[in-house]
Amino acid sequence: MQTAQRIVKRYLRRRLIVCAAMAVLVLFLTLIVRYVAERNLNEQRMLAFSTRTIATLESVLAPLDDIGADVVQLVGTPCETAQLSIREHAARMQTLRSIALIKDGVLYCSSIFGPRNVPVSQLQSRLPASSPLLLLSTDSSLLKGSPVLVSWHPLDNSGRDGVMEVVNIEMLTGLMFEPERPWVTRAVLNVAGSHLEHGKGLLTHVSVERGLVSRQIASEKFPFSVTTIGPSAGDLALKNLPAQLPLALILSMLIGYITWLATANRMSFSWEINLGLASREFEVFCQPLLNARNLQCTGVELLLRWNNPRQGWISPEVFIPLAEQQNLIAPLTRFVLDETVRHLDMFPQSRDFHIGINVAASHFHNGEIIDDLKRHWFPSQAIQQLVLELTERDALPDVDYRVVRDLHGLGIALAIDDFGTGQSSLTYLETLNPDVLKIDKSFTAAIGTDAVNSTVTDIIISLAQRLGISLVAEGVETPQQAEYLRNHGVNVLQGYLYARPMPLKAFPLWLEGRDPPPHHNGQAVPALPLR
């Protein structure tokens, strides 16, 4: 059997575990989501840097093709005639350092120096060439040693004639290849196997420091690519993760609190009772009441058992008080009423046979018990006498006495259970006008052993006889107790001496004089008497 404290603590512990698990889960999920979002954002920033750099350089190189197409027509024209035109073209672009005309592999006209006679191979070893080229090199004429970007436009397939355009790429790297920290720590322009890095000039190869990663994106319009070097997007996101912790903690605590509120019903004993009712885990038992003179069964008290598949057998001393605290005692009473009506054929069809059902004082508020009886009991047109048993431990003075009056008018008898154990005033006996007083088993057990309790028992018997109230003695276990009660005028007895609580289906067998089955559904039935 489970205790109330153990069950409540178990549900509380489960709720705390679920809430803590949800809070921790949300904390980790929030950090993971923030990490992934930050990583993706870093990758987008790195990609945006490379894309923007490529687009900018493409916008610089695009006019070179147009200029080259115009100027290449001047190849072979005397320098005195062509010089003015190529100077005008060079002046239109601030980034264009010079334009040179090459004939038979010889640079014979420059936009800066005018007429010249220099083999172009001395200036650029890979020129002349039969196909267009884009080269990274160093200036050997004007600003010697400075990086330049060379664009070659051949006149024909012979590769001996063409136009060479020199771009001031060092100025462009300062505008386009300056790193964007912390995402990009280095940016490198790659052209035809040569590399130009901002602040470092031309490089023969690109090295990547430990802990950093490189990404290379190529232009779709021109033969160059851009390499960006920096921390990985994941490392940057991980480094920034502690800054996301306060938000994640606040969110996790909020979700934990919401989970606590949301599980108030589903992870509580009230939810367990509702689930038990819906799954029909409860079962109604009965304990016979016998006439003290002839030992004939005059009625039964209906008792509720709960074989919870999740908790095992739960004592009524546990679930009844908890049900009262959770305002679920009325649904349990309705369940008992329904089960009683379904099994009316198990009981003698006699007006003298009474069926006792335990009810709570709270069920009397606003006439709720009358509404339930009209809905569940009276439609059955039962012949047996229904007795509602109120325990004295309930707040009997709070019972609506108008409801009591109406119950009497409807032919429903009223009994006070466990009489003598409460702290209420005896004045409510006159107000409630009960039909039956049930002597608590603690007084029955004291017969012959405890002088004080025996005296109280005598007082209760005398009080009931003077008020004209019928008496039922609970917990009769020995012949001596039965004899004492019989001699003192107690007419109805109830206890293990005659019968233990039994399933309703076993009652007809017992009534015929046979013992009911000692087991129920393959399991031993708890012997604890139930409310």
mmCIF file of N, CA and C in Angstrom, residues 291-293 295 444 447-448 458 461 473 476-491 493 497-498:
data_model
loop_
_atom_site.group_PDB
_atom_site.id
_atom_site.type_symbol
_atom_site.label_atom_id
_atom_site.label_comp_id
_atom_site.label_asym_id
_atom_site.label_seq_id
_atom_site.Cartn_x
_atom_site.Cartn_y
_atom_site.Cartn_z
ATOM 1 N N ASN A 291 -28.016 -8.298 11.337
ATOM 2 C CA ASN A 291 -28.880 -8.106 12.496
ATOM 3 C C ASN A 291 -28.241 -8.802 13.687
ATOM 4 N N ALA A 292 -28.087 -8.076 14.787
ATOM 5 C CA ALA A 292 -27.383 -8.617 15.950
ATOM 6 C C ALA A 292 -28.116 -9.794 16.575
ATOM 7 N N ARG A 293 -29.458 -9.926 16.377
ATOM 8 C CA ARG A 293 -30.234 -10.988 17.006
ATOM 9 C C ARG A 293 -30.230 -12.273 16.182
ATOM 10 N N LEU A 295 -28.628 -12.578 13.038
ATOM 11 C CA LEU A 295 -27.479 -12.625 12.124
ATOM 12 C C LEU A 295 -27.889 -12.698 10.657
ATOM 13 N N THR A 444 -15.326 -0.091 19.391
ATOM 14 C CA THR A 444 -15.663 -1.516 19.421
ATOM 15 C C THR A 444 -14.471 -2.333 19.886
ATOM 16 N N ILE A 447 -13.807 -2.639 23.713
ATOM 17 C CA ILE A 447 -14.737 -3.353 24.588
ATOM 18 C C ILE A 447 -14.004 -4.466 25.331
ATOM 19 N N GLY A 448 -14.066 -4.409 26.645
ATOM 20 C CA GLY A 448 -13.429 -5.434 27.476
ATOM 21 C C GLY A 448 -11.970 -5.187 27.747
ATOM 22 N N ASP A 458 -20.662 3.174 25.789
ATOM 23 C CA ASP A 458 -21.955 3.120 26.481
ATOM 24 C C ASP A 458 -22.689 4.443 26.342
ATOM 25 N N ILE A 461 -24.180 4.709 22.853
ATOM 26 C CA ILE A 461 -25.359 3.851 22.734
ATOM 27 C C ILE A 461 -26.553 4.486 23.440
ATOM 28 N N ALA A 473 -22.613 -0.977 14.799
ATOM 29 C CA ALA A 473 -21.274 -1.064 15.372
ATOM 30 C C ALA A 473 -20.308 -1.555 14.303
ATOM 31 N N VAL A 476 -16.479 -5.172 14.369
ATOM 32 C CA VAL A 476 -16.724 -6.288 15.281
ATOM 33 C C VAL A 476 -15.857 -7.462 14.830
ATOM 34 N N GLU A 477 -14.962 -7.919 15.723
ATOM 35 C CA GLU A 477 -14.017 -8.970 15.339
ATOM 36 C C GLU A 477 -14.064 -10.178 16.277
ATOM 37 N N THR A 478 -14.675 -10.029 17.431
ATOM 38 C CA THR A 478 -14.713 -11.160 18.379
ATOM 39 C C THR A 478 -16.144 -11.404 18.842
ATOM 40 N N PRO A 479 -16.454 -12.655 19.220
ATOM 41 C CA PRO A 479 -17.798 -12.950 19.758
ATOM 42 C C PRO A 479 -18.097 -12.163 21.021
ATOM 43 N N GLN A 480 -17.084 -11.886 21.834
ATOM 44 C CA GLN A 480 -17.302 -11.130 23.061
ATOM 45 C C GLN A 480 -17.789 -9.707 22.734
ATOM 46 N N GLN A 481 -17.182 -9.084 21.728
ATOM 47 C CA GLN A 481 -17.633 -7.745 21.318
ATOM 48 C C GLN A 481 -19.074 -7.799 20.824
ATOM 49 N N ALA A 482 -19.375 -8.805 20.019
ATOM 50 C CA ALA A 482 -20.730 -8.924 19.485
ATOM 51 C C ALA A 482 -21.737 -9.129 20.616
ATOM 52 N N GLU A 483 -21.386 -9.973 21.598
ATOM 53 C CA GLU A 483 -22.301 -10.229 22.719
ATOM 54 C C GLU A 483 -22.526 -8.965 23.536
ATOM 55 N N TYR A 484 -21.448 -8.219 23.768
ATOM 56 C CA TYR A 484 -21.564 -6.983 24.554
ATOM 57 C C TYR A 484 -22.485 -5.991 23.847
ATOM 58 N N LEU A 485 -22.270 -5.802 22.587
ATOM 59 C CA LEU A 485 -23.064 -4.837 21.830
ATOM 60 C C LEU A 485 -24.526 -5.275 21.753
ATOM 61 N N ARG A 486 -24.738 -6.564 21.557
ATOM 62 C CA ARG A 486 -26.104 -7.078 21.471
ATOM 63 C C ARG A 486 -26.833 -6.860 22.798
ATOM 64 N N ASN A 487 -26.134 -7.118 23.900
ATOM 65 C CA ASN A 487 -26.755 -6.962 25.214
ATOM 66 C C ASN A 487 -27.043 -5.507 25.544
ATOM 67 N N HIS A 488 -26.299 -4.570 24.887
ATOM 68 C CA HIS A 488 -26.510 -3.152 25.163
ATOM 69 C C HIS A 488 -27.412 -2.485 24.128
ATOM 70 N N GLY A 489 -28.061 -3.267 23.299
ATOM 71 C CA GLY A 489 -29.099 -2.721 22.437
ATOM 72 C C GLY A 489 -28.637 -2.273 21.064
ATOM 73 N N VAL A 490 -27.420 -2.666 20.639
ATOM 74 C CA VAL A 490 -26.972 -2.360 19.281
ATOM 75 C C VAL A 490 -27.521 -3.451 18.371
ATOM 76 N N ASN A 491 -28.336 -3.047 17.428
ATOM 77 C CA ASN A 491 -29.089 -4.028 16.642
ATOM 78 C C ASN A 491 -28.377 -4.493 15.372
ATOM 79 N N LEU A 493 -24.587 -5.128 13.315
ATOM 80 C CA LEU A 493 -23.154 -5.309 13.512
ATOM 81 C C LEU A 493 -22.462 -5.436 12.155
ATOM 82 N N LEU A 497 -15.661 -10.371 11.945
ATOM 83 C CA LEU A 497 -16.237 -11.557 12.560
ATOM 84 C C LEU A 497 -17.238 -12.218 11.617
ATOM 85 N N TYR A 498 -17.871 -11.406 10.782
ATOM 86 C CA TYR A 498 -18.917 -11.918 9.898
ATOM 87 C C TYR A 498 -18.476 -11.941 8.422
#
